[in-house]
C-alpha cells in the first residue's frame, strides 16, 4: 500500500502543531503554567484537544434535554475502520484518514443502526464537544420552524425583524440572502491573519475566538461600547467591491443575525427556544449547552456543544426529512427546500472560491449552500453541516446514512486543509458503499 500521501498529510499536521506545549495539556494539580488552557491558546494544537471537550472555559448557558432517551440500536461492524478507499490514486484506510485529521470521535449510522463508533484519546461517549460552525445548520432548521409557524417570511428584509440593522450591510438584505450567505459583507473569514481593528477581528473578539480582556472589563451600564455580538452587528458594512446575491461567501455574522431574529420572533432566549422546540424532542442522552459572548448571548454561529451520539441524532432527523422520535421535528417542507436548489442558488456557489479549481478551498462535490447547509447532491439528499477544526455531520438520505465527526485538527479552515479533504472524500465513499 502506497503511503506517500498519508505521510505527507501527517507531516503537515505535525508542522502545524509545532511550538505548542510538549507536556500533556492541563497536567498537574494544579496544572503547570505551560500546560494550562487559556482564552489565548484554546484553539491552538495541542491545547484544543482538551479545550474542545471542555468549552465551559467560556461563558455558557444550558440547553436541557427532556423526555425519554431514544436509544439508537447497534449493529457494529468493527472491520469498517480497516476498509480501504482510493484517494488521489492511493489506497488509505478509514482509520488512517481519521487519524490524519486528528479525529476525536467518529460515528456511522446506517438504516437507523450504529454500525461503527470510535473514540480517540481522552474523548469518550459522555464527553461534550464543540460543534463549532455545525451549529449554523441547527440554526437554519430552527429558523424553518418559525417559517412553518408563520412568524418568519424569508422574502422580507432584515430590518423588518431587527430595526437596529437598518443602517448596516443587512439593511437591504432579505432573510433568504442571509440564510444562503450571499450578503456581500465587508468581512473576512480568516482565522489566522487578524488585522487589529478590522471588522472581522473585532467580530472574533466578541465571539470569544480570541480574547478581549478590555471588553470584559467594561461596565455596560456606564459604557455603550458594543461588548457582545448583537450589539456589534450594526457596525458591519457592505463590501463596496462586491454585489449582493452574486456569490456565496462564508461569513459567520449572517448566522448571528438569524439567531437574533429567532429570539425576537419567538420571544425566547435562543437556548430556551432550541431546548423547547428541538433538543427536548430529540430523545437525547445528555443536556447540551451554548457558549455565549460577554453579554451572555448564545453564539448562534458556532457555540453549540453536545456528545457525539446526540450530534448524530440531529442528523437522524435530517435524513428522515425532519421526522424523528415519533414526531415531525422539523417541517418536511423546509427540509426538502434545503436540499432543493434554484438555478440562481447553484450559480451563487459556482461563482465562489469553492468552485475555483486554482483556489486552495476548491470542493469538487459542493453544488450549493442553503439554510446554512453545504449541499452535495440534491437528488440523493446529501449535505453536510461543518465546523472549523474538523466538525462534520454528514447526511445521505438516499443511503439512509448519518456520519458524525468531532475533531481537534491543528488548523481551523477545513476547506483549506488537505487532511480534511481526504476525510470528507472517504466519508462520501463510505456512505455509498455501506
C-alpha positions as a LaTeX table, in Angstrom:
\begin{tabular}{lrrr}
\hline
Residue & $x$ (\AA) & $y$ (\AA) & $z$ (\AA) \\
\hline
Unk1 & 0.00 & 0.00 & 0.00 \\
Unk2 & 1.40 & 3.39 & $-1.06$ \\
Unk3 & 1.65 & 5.71 & 1.97 \\
Unk4 & 3.27 & 8.79 & 0.45 \\
Unk5 & 0.07 & 10.86 & 0.58 \\
Unk6 & $-0.73$ & 9.81 & 4.15 \\
Unk7 & 2.82 & 10.54 & 5.28 \\
Unk8 & 2.61 & 13.98 & 3.68 \\
Unk9 & $-0.65$ & 14.74 & 5.47 \\
Unk10 & 0.65 & 13.57 & 8.84 \\
Unk11 & 3.82 & 15.61 & 8.40 \\
Unk12 & 1.76 & 18.71 & 7.61 \\
Unk13 & $-0.28$ & 18.15 & 10.77 \\
Unk14 & 2.86 & 17.82 & 12.88 \\
Unk15 & 4.31 & 21.02 & 11.40 \\
Unk16 & 1.05 & 22.86 & 12.14 \\
Unk17 & 1.36 & 21.79 & 15.76 \\
Unk18 & 4.93 & 22.91 & 16.30 \\
Unk19 & 5.52 & 25.45 & 19.04 \\
Unk20 & 2.75 & 24.16 & 21.32 \\
Unk21 & 3.18 & 22.51 & 24.71 \\
Unk22 & 5.08 & 19.23 & 24.65 \\
Unk23 & 3.76 & 18.06 & 28.01 \\
Unk24 & 0.22 & 16.79 & 28.48 \\
Unk25 & $-2.34$ & 19.62 & 28.48 \\
Unk26 & $-3.74$ & 20.56 & 31.91 \\
Unk27 & $-1.18$ & 18.33 & 33.61 \\
Unk28 & $-0.81$ & 18.51 & 37.39 \\
Unk29 & $-2.88$ & 19.56 & 40.41 \\
Unk30 & $-2.92$ & 22.45 & 39.78 \\
Unk31 & $-1.91$ & 22.29 & 36.14 \\
Unk32 & 1.50 & 23.76 & 35.45 \\
Unk33 & 1.58 & 27.11 & 33.67 \\
Unk34 & 2.92 & 25.81 & 30.38 \\
Unk35 & 0.18 & 23.15 & 30.14 \\
Unk36 & $-2.79$ & 25.35 & 31.09 \\
Unk37 & $-5.52$ & 26.09 & 28.57 \\
Unk38 & $-6.28$ & 29.81 & 28.38 \\
Unk39 & $-8.50$ & 32.18 & 26.40 \\
Unk40 & $-5.45$ & 32.90 & 24.25 \\
Unk41 & $-4.39$ & 29.36 & 23.34 \\
Unk42 & $-7.61$ & 27.32 & 23.46 \\
Unk43 & $-7.87$ & 26.93 & 19.66 \\
Unk44 & $-4.20$ & 26.02 & 19.18 \\
Unk45 & $-2.81$ & 22.49 & 18.99 \\
Unk46 & $-2.44$ & 20.63 & 21.26 \\
Unk47 & $-4.47$ & 22.73 & 23.68 \\
Unk48 & $-7.59$ & 22.49 & 21.51 \\
Unk49 & $-7.89$ & 18.75 & 22.06 \\
Unk50 & $-8.67$ & 19.42 & 25.72 \\
Unk51 & $-10.45$ & 22.74 & 25.12 \\
Unk52 & $-12.99$ & 21.46 & 22.57 \\
Unk53 & $-14.33$ & 18.94 & 25.09 \\
Unk54 & $-14.22$ & 21.47 & 27.93 \\
Unk55 & $-15.59$ & 24.61 & 26.29 \\
Unk56 & $-17.02$ & 25.66 & 29.62 \\
Unk57 & $-13.86$ & 27.77 & 29.79 \\
Unk58 & $-16.18$ & 30.30 & 28.09 \\
Unk59 & $-19.41$ & 31.74 & 29.49 \\
Unk60 & $-22.19$ & 29.30 & 28.74 \\
Unk61 & $-25.92$ & 28.61 & 29.08 \\
Unk62 & $-27.58$ & 25.22 & 29.38 \\
Unk63 & $-29.88$ & 23.58 & 26.83 \\
Unk64 & $-31.56$ & 20.82 & 28.87 \\
Unk65 & $-32.80$ & 17.56 & 27.40 \\
Unk66 & $-36.30$ & 16.28 & 28.18 \\
Unk67 & $-38.39$ & 13.12 & 27.98 \\
Unk68 & $-37.24$ & 9.54 & 27.45 \\
Unk69 & $-33.99$ & 8.79 & 25.69 \\
Unk70 & $-34.48$ & 7.47 & 22.17 \\
Unk71 & $-31.99$ & 4.62 & 22.03 \\
Unk72 & $-30.09$ & 4.03 & 18.80 \\
Unk73 & $-29.65$ & 0.28 & 18.23 \\
Unk74 & $-26.25$ & $-1.20$ & 17.46 \\
Unk75 & $-25.21$ & $-3.39$ & 14.56 \\
Unk76 & $-21.47$ & $-2.91$ & 14.85 \\
Unk77 & $-19.02$ & $-3.68$ & 12.08 \\
Unk78 & $-15.57$ & $-3.29$ & 13.59 \\
Unk79 & $-13.91$ & $-4.12$ & 10.26 \\
Unk80 & $-15.03$ & $-0.79$ & 8.79 \\
Unk81 & $-12.02$ & 1.06 & 10.17 \\
Unk82 & $-9.73$ & $-1.15$ & 8.08 \\
Unk83 & $-11.81$ & $-0.67$ & 4.93 \\
Unk84 & $-9.63$ & 0.70 & 2.13 \\
Unk85 & $-10.57$ & 3.67 & $-0.05$ \\
Unk86 & $-8.91$ & 5.25 & $-3.05$ \\
Unk87 & $-7.92$ & 8.90 & $-2.83$ \\
Unk88 & $-5.74$ & 10.70 & $-5.38$ \\
Unk89 & $-4.56$ & 7.38 & $-6.74$ \\
Unk90 & $-3.61$ & 5.87 & $-3.38$ \\
Unk91 & $-5.25$ & 3.39 & $-1.02$ \\
Unk92 & $-5.95$ & 4.64 & 2.50 \\
Unk93 & $-7.96$ & 3.01 & 5.29 \\
Unk94 & $-10.72$ & 4.77 & 7.18 \\
Unk95 & $-8.73$ & 4.64 & 10.42 \\
Unk96 & $-5.69$ & 6.22 & 8.74 \\
Unk97 & $-7.84$ & 9.04 & 7.39 \\
Unk98 & $-9.41$ & 9.68 & 10.79 \\
Unk99 & $-6.01$ & 9.76 & 12.48 \\
Unk100 & $-4.57$ & 12.13 & 9.88 \\
Unk101 & $-7.21$ & 14.78 & 10.66 \\
Unk102 & $-6.94$ & 14.48 & 14.46 \\
Unk103 & $-10.39$ & 12.93 & 14.90 \\
Unk104 & $-11.79$ & 12.79 & 18.44 \\
Unk105 & $-14.92$ & 10.76 & 17.70 \\
Unk106 & $-16.48$ & 9.12 & 14.64 \\
Unk107 & $-19.95$ & 7.58 & 14.45 \\
Unk108 & $-21.65$ & 5.89 & 11.49 \\
Unk109 & $-25.38$ & 5.16 & 11.40 \\
Unk110 & $-26.93$ & 3.09 & 8.61 \\
Unk111 & $-30.71$ & 2.48 & 8.47 \\
Unk112 & $-31.08$ & 3.82 & 12.00 \\
Unk113 & $-28.44$ & 1.50 & 13.49 \\
Unk114 & $-24.95$ & 2.34 & 14.72 \\
Unk115 & $-22.57$ & 0.31 & 12.58 \\
Unk116 & $-19.35$ & 1.96 & 13.73 \\
Unk117 & $-18.39$ & 4.09 & 16.75 \\
Unk118 & $-14.84$ & 5.03 & 17.69 \\
Unk119 & $-13.38$ & 7.48 & 20.21 \\
Unk120 & $-9.79$ & 8.67 & 20.31 \\
Unk121 & $-7.51$ & 9.90 & 23.08 \\
Unk122 & $-9.26$ & 11.14 & 26.21 \\
Unk123 & $-12.54$ & 11.86 & 24.40 \\
Unk124 & $-15.41$ & 9.48 & 25.18 \\
Unk125 & $-19.16$ & 8.90 & 24.64 \\
Unk126 & $-20.16$ & 11.00 & 27.67 \\
Unk127 & $-17.91$ & 13.95 & 26.83 \\
Unk128 & $-19.27$ & 17.12 & 25.28 \\
Unk129 & $-17.57$ & 18.61 & 22.25 \\
Unk130 & $-17.84$ & 21.92 & 20.45 \\
Unk131 & $-19.87$ & 21.73 & 17.21 \\
Unk132 & $-18.26$ & 24.98 & 16.04 \\
Unk133 & $-19.97$ & 26.08 & 12.80 \\
Unk134 & $-22.01$ & 22.90 & 12.51 \\
Unk135 & $-24.19$ & 24.95 & 14.87 \\
Unk136 & $-25.13$ & 27.05 & 11.84 \\
Unk137 & $-27.11$ & 24.17 & 10.36 \\
Unk138 & $-29.04$ & 23.75 & 13.61 \\
Unk139 & $-29.92$ & 27.46 & 13.50 \\
Unk140 & $-31.07$ & 27.06 & 9.90 \\
Unk141 & $-33.50$ & 24.35 & 10.97 \\
Unk142 & $-34.68$ & 26.43 & 13.94 \\
Unk143 & $-35.49$ & 29.25 & 11.53 \\
Unk144 & $-37.55$ & 26.81 & 9.48 \\
Unk145 & $-39.78$ & 26.19 & 12.46 \\
Unk146 & $-40.61$ & 29.90 & 12.62 \\
Unk147 & $-41.34$ & 29.91 & 8.88 \\
Unk148 & $-43.75$ & 27.00 & 9.37 \\
Unk149 & $-45.44$ & 28.87 & 12.22 \\
Unk150 & $-45.93$ & 31.96 & 10.05 \\
Unk151 & $-43.61$ & 34.03 & 12.25 \\
Unk152 & $-40.85$ & 34.45 & 9.67 \\
Unk153 & $-41.01$ & 35.36 & 5.97 \\
Unk154 & $-37.74$ & 34.65 & 4.15 \\
Unk155 & $-38.58$ & 37.22 & 1.47 \\
Unk156 & $-38.71$ & 40.10 & 3.95 \\
Unk157 & $-35.74$ & 42.38 & 4.55 \\
Unk158 & $-33.82$ & 42.02 & 7.80 \\
Unk159 & $-34.82$ & 45.40 & 9.36 \\
Unk160 & $-38.45$ & 44.23 & 9.35 \\
Unk161 & $-37.39$ & 41.97 & 12.21 \\
Unk162 & $-34.28$ & 43.72 & 13.57 \\
Unk163 & $-34.68$ & 47.51 & 13.14 \\
Unk164 & $-31.24$ & 48.02 & 14.71 \\
Unk165 & $-29.70$ & 46.78 & 11.43 \\
Unk166 & $-31.37$ & 49.38 & 9.17 \\
Unk167 & $-28.08$ & 51.24 & 8.63 \\
Unk168 & $-25.84$ & 48.17 & 8.31 \\
Unk169 & $-24.87$ & 45.81 & 5.48 \\
Unk170 & $-28.07$ & 43.90 & 6.25 \\
Unk171 & $-30.38$ & 46.86 & 5.56 \\
Unk172 & $-31.39$ & 45.72 & 2.06 \\
Unk173 & $-30.80$ & 42.03 & 2.52 \\
Unk174 & $-33.63$ & 39.52 & 2.84 \\
Unk175 & $-33.78$ & 36.65 & 5.30 \\
Unk176 & $-33.15$ & 34.31 & 2.33 \\
Unk177 & $-29.99$ & 36.27 & 1.40 \\
Unk178 & $-28.70$ & 35.79 & 4.93 \\
Unk179 & $-29.61$ & 32.08 & 5.14 \\
Unk180 & $-27.69$ & 31.45 & 1.90 \\
Unk181 & $-24.76$ & 33.76 & 2.77 \\
Unk182 & $-24.97$ & 35.95 & $-0.34$ \\
Unk183 & $-24.91$ & 39.22 & 1.61 \\
Unk184 & $-21.58$ & 40.63 & 0.31 \\
Unk185 & $-20.32$ & 41.72 & 3.74 \\
Unk186 & $-17.15$ & 43.74 & 4.15 \\
Unk187 & $-15.69$ & 40.96 & 6.23 \\
Unk188 & $-13.07$ & 38.20 & 6.04 \\
Unk189 & $-13.41$ & 34.69 & 7.48 \\
Unk190 & $-9.65$ & 34.50 & 8.01 \\
Unk191 & $-8.79$ & 32.67 & 11.22 \\
Unk192 & $-5.07$ & 33.38 & 11.02 \\
Unk193 & $-4.31$ & 36.85 & 9.70 \\
Unk194 & $-6.36$ & 39.00 & 12.04 \\
Unk195 & $-5.57$ & 42.66 & 11.49 \\
Unk196 & $-6.05$ & 44.75 & 14.64 \\
Unk197 & $-9.16$ & 46.89 & 14.39 \\
Unk198 & $-10.54$ & 45.13 & 11.30 \\
Unk199 & $-14.25$ & 44.30 & 11.31 \\
Unk200 & $-13.59$ & 40.56 & 11.28 \\
Unk201 & $-11.08$ & 40.84 & 14.12 \\
Unk202 & $-13.48$ & 42.86 & 16.24 \\
Unk203 & $-16.20$ & 40.34 & 15.49 \\
Unk204 & $-13.97$ & 37.41 & 16.54 \\
Unk205 & $-13.08$ & 39.26 & 19.75 \\
Unk206 & $-16.75$ & 39.41 & 20.65 \\
Unk207 & $-17.25$ & 35.82 & 19.58 \\
Unk208 & $-14.59$ & 34.62 & 22.02 \\
Unk209 & $-12.40$ & 33.12 & 19.31 \\
Unk210 & $-9.68$ & 35.47 & 20.50 \\
Unk211 & $-9.70$ & 37.09 & 23.97 \\
Unk212 & $-10.99$ & 40.62 & 24.52 \\
Unk213 & $-9.97$ & 41.47 & 28.06 \\
Unk214 & $-10.67$ & 45.17 & 27.51 \\
Unk215 & $-14.29$ & 44.44 & 26.58 \\
Unk216 & $-14.67$ & 42.13 & 29.56 \\
Unk217 & $-13.67$ & 44.95 & 31.88 \\
Unk218 & $-16.30$ & 47.38 & 30.58 \\
Unk219 & $-19.41$ & 48.17 & 32.62 \\
Unk220 & $-22.34$ & 48.15 & 30.14 \\
Unk221 & $-24.34$ & 50.37 & 32.49 \\
Unk222 & $-21.75$ & 53.13 & 32.06 \\
Unk223 & $-20.18$ & 52.41 & 28.66 \\
Unk224 & $-22.10$ & 51.81 & 25.41 \\
Unk225 & $-19.18$ & 50.21 & 23.55 \\
Unk226 & $-20.57$ & 47.09 & 21.81 \\
Unk227 & $-19.43$ & 44.22 & 24.01 \\
Unk228 & $-21.48$ & 41.38 & 22.53 \\
Unk229 & $-22.10$ & 40.10 & 19.02 \\
Unk230 & $-25.61$ & 41.50 & 18.58 \\
Unk231 & $-24.54$ & 44.97 & 19.68 \\
Unk232 & $-21.67$ & 44.80 & 17.19 \\
Unk233 & $-23.66$ & 43.62 & 14.13 \\
Unk234 & $-24.90$ & 47.14 & 13.19 \\
Unk235 & $-21.24$ & 48.06 & 12.55 \\
Unk236 & $-20.83$ & 45.58 & 9.69 \\
Unk237 & $-20.87$ & 47.25 & 6.28 \\
Unk238 & $-21.31$ & 46.03 & 2.73 \\
Unk239 & $-18.28$ & 45.18 & 0.62 \\
Unk240 & $-18.01$ & 48.09 & $-1.88$ \\
Unk241 & $-16.34$ & 45.81 & $-4.44$ \\
Unk242 & $-18.97$ & 43.06 & $-4.47$ \\
Unk243 & $-22.62$ & 42.93 & $-5.48$ \\
Unk244 & $-25.01$ & 41.17 & $-3.09$ \\
Unk245 & $-26.65$ & 38.00 & $-4.43$ \\
Unk246 & $-23.71$ & 37.40 & $-6.75$ \\
Unk247 & $-21.80$ & 34.68 & $-4.94$ \\
Unk248 & $-21.74$ & 32.58 & $-1.81$ \\
Unk249 & $-19.26$ & 33.86 & 0.77 \\
Unk250 & $-18.86$ & 32.01 & 4.03 \\
Unk251 & $-19.40$ & 34.81 & 6.55 \\
Unk252 & $-20.29$ & 33.83 & 10.12 \\
Unk253 & $-22.13$ & 37.06 & 11.17 \\
Unk254 & $-25.03$ & 36.04 & 8.92 \\
Unk255 & $-25.94$ & 33.31 & 11.40 \\
Unk256 & $-25.92$ & 35.66 & 14.36 \\
Unk257 & $-28.50$ & 37.76 & 12.54 \\
Unk258 & $-30.78$ & 34.73 & 12.20 \\
Unk259 & $-30.18$ & 33.81 & 15.85 \\
Unk260 & $-31.24$ & 37.33 & 16.81 \\
Unk261 & $-34.39$ & 37.05 & 14.66 \\
Unk262 & $-35.28$ & 33.72 & 16.29 \\
Unk263 & $-35.12$ & 35.37 & 19.72 \\
Unk264 & $-37.17$ & 38.39 & 18.63 \\
Unk265 & $-39.85$ & 36.42 & 16.79 \\
Unk266 & $-40.20$ & 33.69 & 19.40 \\
Unk267 & $-39.85$ & 35.94 & 22.44 \\
Unk268 & $-37.41$ & 33.42 & 23.93 \\
Unk269 & $-33.66$ & 33.32 & 24.52 \\
Unk270 & $-32.07$ & 31.19 & 21.81 \\
Unk271 & $-31.07$ & 28.44 & 24.24 \\
Unk272 & $-34.65$ & 28.17 & 25.51 \\
Unk273 & $-36.10$ & 28.09 & 22.01 \\
Unk274 & $-33.71$ & 25.30 & 20.98 \\
Unk275 & $-34.41$ & 23.35 & 24.18 \\
Unk276 & $-38.20$ & 23.54 & 23.92 \\
Unk277 & $-38.55$ & 23.04 & 20.18 \\
Unk278 & $-35.63$ & 20.79 & 19.25 \\
Unk279 & $-33.36$ & 19.42 & 21.97 \\
Unk280 & $-36.14$ & 18.36 & 24.32 \\
Unk281 & $-37.78$ & 16.40 & 21.49 \\
Unk282 & $-34.78$ & 14.54 & 20.05 \\
Unk283 & $-34.66$ & 11.85 & 22.72 \\
Unk284 & $-31.09$ & 12.85 & 23.51 \\
Unk285 & $-28.92$ & 11.22 & 26.15 \\
Unk286 & $-27.41$ & 14.40 & 27.59 \\
Unk287 & $-28.06$ & 18.08 & 28.13 \\
Unk288 & $-26.39$ & 20.42 & 25.66 \\
Unk289 & $-25.01$ & 23.91 & 26.14 \\
Unk290 & $-24.19$ & 27.04 & 24.18 \\
Unk291 & $-21.09$ & 29.08 & 24.77 \\
Unk292 & $-22.00$ & 32.76 & 24.89 \\
Unk293 & $-20.42$ & 36.12 & 24.22 \\
Unk294 & $-19.56$ & 38.53 & 27.04 \\
Unk295 & $-23.19$ & 39.68 & 27.11 \\
Unk296 & $-24.31$ & 36.05 & 27.72 \\
Unk297 & $-25.99$ & 35.79 & 24.31 \\
Unk298 & $-25.61$ & 32.28 & 22.81 \\
Unk299 & $-23.12$ & 32.15 & 19.95 \\
Unk300 & $-25.54$ & 31.16 & 17.18 \\
Unk301 & $-22.82$ & 30.86 & 14.58 \\
Unk302 & $-20.78$ & 28.20 & 16.35 \\
Unk303 & $-21.33$ & 27.75 & 20.07 \\
Unk304 & $-23.31$ & 24.52 & 20.49 \\
Unk305 & $-21.83$ & 21.61 & 22.50 \\
Unk306 & $-23.10$ & 18.03 & 22.81 \\
Unk307 & $-21.97$ & 14.43 & 22.98 \\
Unk308 & $-21.24$ & 12.61 & 19.73 \\
Unk309 & $-24.33$ & 10.38 & 19.67 \\
Unk310 & $-26.55$ & 13.38 & 20.37 \\
Unk311 & $-24.86$ & 15.22 & 17.49 \\
Unk312 & $-25.81$ & 12.25 & 15.29 \\
Unk313 & $-29.45$ & 12.39 & 16.46 \\
Unk314 & $-29.75$ & 15.78 & 14.79 \\
Unk315 & $-28.59$ & 14.07 & 11.60 \\
Unk316 & $-31.16$ & 11.29 & 12.02 \\
Unk317 & $-33.92$ & 13.90 & 11.96 \\
Unk318 & $-32.48$ & 15.40 & 8.78 \\
Unk319 & $-32.07$ & 12.08 & 7.00 \\
Unk320 & $-35.79$ & 11.40 & 7.63 \\
Unk321 & $-36.99$ & 14.76 & 6.24 \\
Unk322 & $-37.38$ & 16.21 & 9.72 \\
Unk323 & $-39.16$ & 13.29 & 11.35 \\
Unk324 & $-37.65$ & 11.65 & 14.42 \\
Unk325 & $-38.63$ & 10.18 & 17.76 \\
Unk326 & $-42.27$ & 9.83 & 16.71 \\
Unk327 & $-42.94$ & 13.35 & 15.53 \\
Unk328 & $-42.24$ & 15.83 & 12.76 \\
Unk329 & $-39.43$ & 17.70 & 14.49 \\
Unk330 & $-38.51$ & 19.96 & 11.55 \\
Unk331 & $-41.03$ & 20.93 & 8.86 \\
Unk332 & $-40.78$ & 18.45 & 5.99 \\
Unk333 & $-41.28$ & 21.27 & 3.50 \\
Unk334 & $-38.34$ & 23.20 & 4.97 \\
Unk335 & $-36.00$ & 20.19 & 4.96 \\
Unk336 & $-36.87$ & 19.37 & 1.36 \\
Unk337 & $-36.46$ & 23.02 & 0.41 \\
Unk338 & $-32.97$ & 22.93 & 1.93 \\
Unk339 & $-32.00$ & 20.16 & $-0.49$ \\
Unk340 & $-33.63$ & 21.90 & $-3.48$ \\
Unk341 & $-31.52$ & 24.50 & $-5.26$ \\
Unk342 & $-32.71$ & 27.04 & $-7.79$ \\
Unk343 & $-30.61$ & 27.88 & $-10.83$ \\
Unk344 & $-29.54$ & 31.10 & $-9.09$ \\
Unk345 & $-28.59$ & 29.28 & $-5.89$ \\
Unk346 & $-26.39$ & 26.91 & $-7.84$ \\
Unk347 & $-24.79$ & 29.84 & $-9.60$ \\
Unk348 & $-24.00$ & 31.57 & $-6.30$ \\
Unk349 & $-21.76$ & 28.65 & $-5.35$ \\
Unk350 & $-20.37$ & 28.34 & $-8.90$ \\
Unk351 & $-19.20$ & 31.95 & $-8.58$ \\
Unk352 & $-17.49$ & 31.28 & $-5.25$ \\
Unk353 & $-13.92$ & 30.37 & $-4.38$ \\
Unk354 & $-15.10$ & 26.83 & $-3.57$ \\
Unk355 & $-15.56$ & 26.10 & $-7.27$ \\
Unk356 & $-12.32$ & 27.75 & $-8.38$ \\
Unk357 & $-10.00$ & 24.88 & $-9.28$ \\
Unk358 & $-6.99$ & 27.09 & $-8.58$ \\
Unk359 & $-8.11$ & 28.02 & $-5.06$ \\
Unk360 & $-6.99$ & 26.05 & $-2.01$ \\
Unk361 & $-10.62$ & 25.68 & $-0.87$ \\
Unk362 & $-11.85$ & 24.08 & $-4.10$ \\
Unk363 & $-14.57$ & 21.49 & $-3.38$ \\
Unk364 & $-15.42$ & 19.21 & $-6.29$ \\
Unk365 & $-18.51$ & 17.77 & $-4.54$ \\
Unk366 & $-20.16$ & 21.04 & $-3.47$ \\
Unk367 & $-23.16$ & 22.13 & $-5.55$ \\
Unk368 & $-24.90$ & 24.63 & $-3.26$ \\
Unk369 & $-25.21$ & 26.28 & 0.12 \\
Unk370 & $-28.68$ & 26.81 & 1.60 \\
Unk371 & $-30.21$ & 27.36 & 5.02 \\
Unk372 & $-26.67$ & 27.08 & 6.43 \\
Unk373 & $-26.12$ & 23.58 & 4.96 \\
Unk374 & $-23.45$ & 22.54 & 2.45 \\
Unk375 & $-25.36$ & 20.75 & $-0.31$ \\
Unk376 & $-23.59$ & 17.98 & $-2.25$ \\
Unk377 & $-26.37$ & 16.21 & $-4.13$ \\
Unk378 & $-29.96$ & 17.39 & $-4.46$ \\
Unk379 & $-31.38$ & 14.18 & $-5.91$ \\
Unk380 & $-29.81$ & 11.93 & $-3.28$ \\
Unk381 & $-30.31$ & 14.36 & $-0.39$ \\
Unk382 & $-26.65$ & 14.59 & 0.56 \\
Unk383 & $-25.48$ & 17.50 & 2.70 \\
Unk384 & $-23.05$ & 18.37 & 5.47 \\
Unk385 & $-23.01$ & 20.60 & 8.50 \\
Unk386 & $-19.42$ & 21.73 & 9.04 \\
Unk387 & $-17.42$ & 23.40 & 11.79 \\
Unk388 & $-13.83$ & 24.60 & 11.99 \\
Unk389 & $-11.13$ & 22.17 & 13.11 \\
Unk390 & $-12.97$ & 19.20 & 11.58 \\
Unk391 & $-16.51$ & 19.01 & 12.98 \\
Unk392 & $-18.84$ & 17.39 & 10.42 \\
Unk393 & $-22.35$ & 15.98 & 10.29 \\
Unk394 & $-22.84$ & 14.08 & 7.03 \\
Unk395 & $-26.41$ & 13.26 & 5.90 \\
Unk396 & $-27.22$ & 10.97 & 2.98 \\
Unk397 & $-30.97$ & 10.46 & 2.56 \\
Unk398 & $-30.58$ & 8.13 & $-0.44$ \\
Unk399 & $-28.44$ & 5.65 & 1.51 \\
Unk400 & $-30.12$ & 6.41 & 4.86 \\
Unk401 & $-26.72$ & 7.16 & 6.36 \\
Unk402 & $-25.63$ & 9.66 & 9.03 \\
Unk403 & $-21.95$ & 10.13 & 9.89 \\
Unk404 & $-20.97$ & 12.34 & 12.83 \\
Unk405 & $-17.40$ & 13.52 & 13.36 \\
Unk406 & $-15.73$ & 15.56 & 16.11 \\
Unk407 & $-12.10$ & 16.59 & 15.68 \\
Unk408 & $-9.30$ & 18.76 & 17.08 \\
Unk409 & $-7.34$ & 19.45 & 13.92 \\
Unk410 & $-4.30$ & 21.75 & 14.08 \\
Unk411 & $-5.78$ & 24.36 & 11.73 \\
Unk412 & $-9.22$ & 25.98 & 11.63 \\
Unk413 & $-10.15$ & 26.05 & 7.94 \\
Unk414 & $-11.47$ & 22.66 & 6.84 \\
Unk415 & $-11.77$ & 23.72 & 3.20 \\
Unk416 & $-8.06$ & 24.57 & 3.06 \\
Unk417 & $-6.76$ & 21.52 & 4.96 \\
Unk418 & $-5.70$ & 18.50 & 2.90 \\
Unk419 & $-6.34$ & 16.01 & 5.71 \\
Unk420 & $-9.96$ & 17.21 & 5.99 \\
Unk421 & $-10.47$ & 16.92 & 2.23 \\
Unk422 & $-9.23$ & 13.34 & 2.49 \\
Unk423 & $-11.55$ & 12.54 & 5.39 \\
Unk424 & $-14.58$ & 14.13 & 3.71 \\
Unk425 & $-13.95$ & 12.29 & 0.47 \\
Unk426 & $-13.70$ & 8.99 & 2.29 \\
Unk427 & $-16.88$ & 9.84 & 4.21 \\
Unk428 & $-18.69$ & 10.19 & 0.87 \\
Unk429 & $-17.24$ & 6.88 & $-0.33$ \\
Unk430 & $-18.08$ & 5.08 & 2.90 \\
Unk431 & $-21.73$ & 6.14 & 2.74 \\
Unk432 & $-22.05$ & 4.92 & $-0.83$ \\
Unk433 & $-20.50$ & 1.54 & $-0.02$ \\
Unk434 & $-22.40$ & 0.71 & 3.17 \\
\hline
\end{tabular}
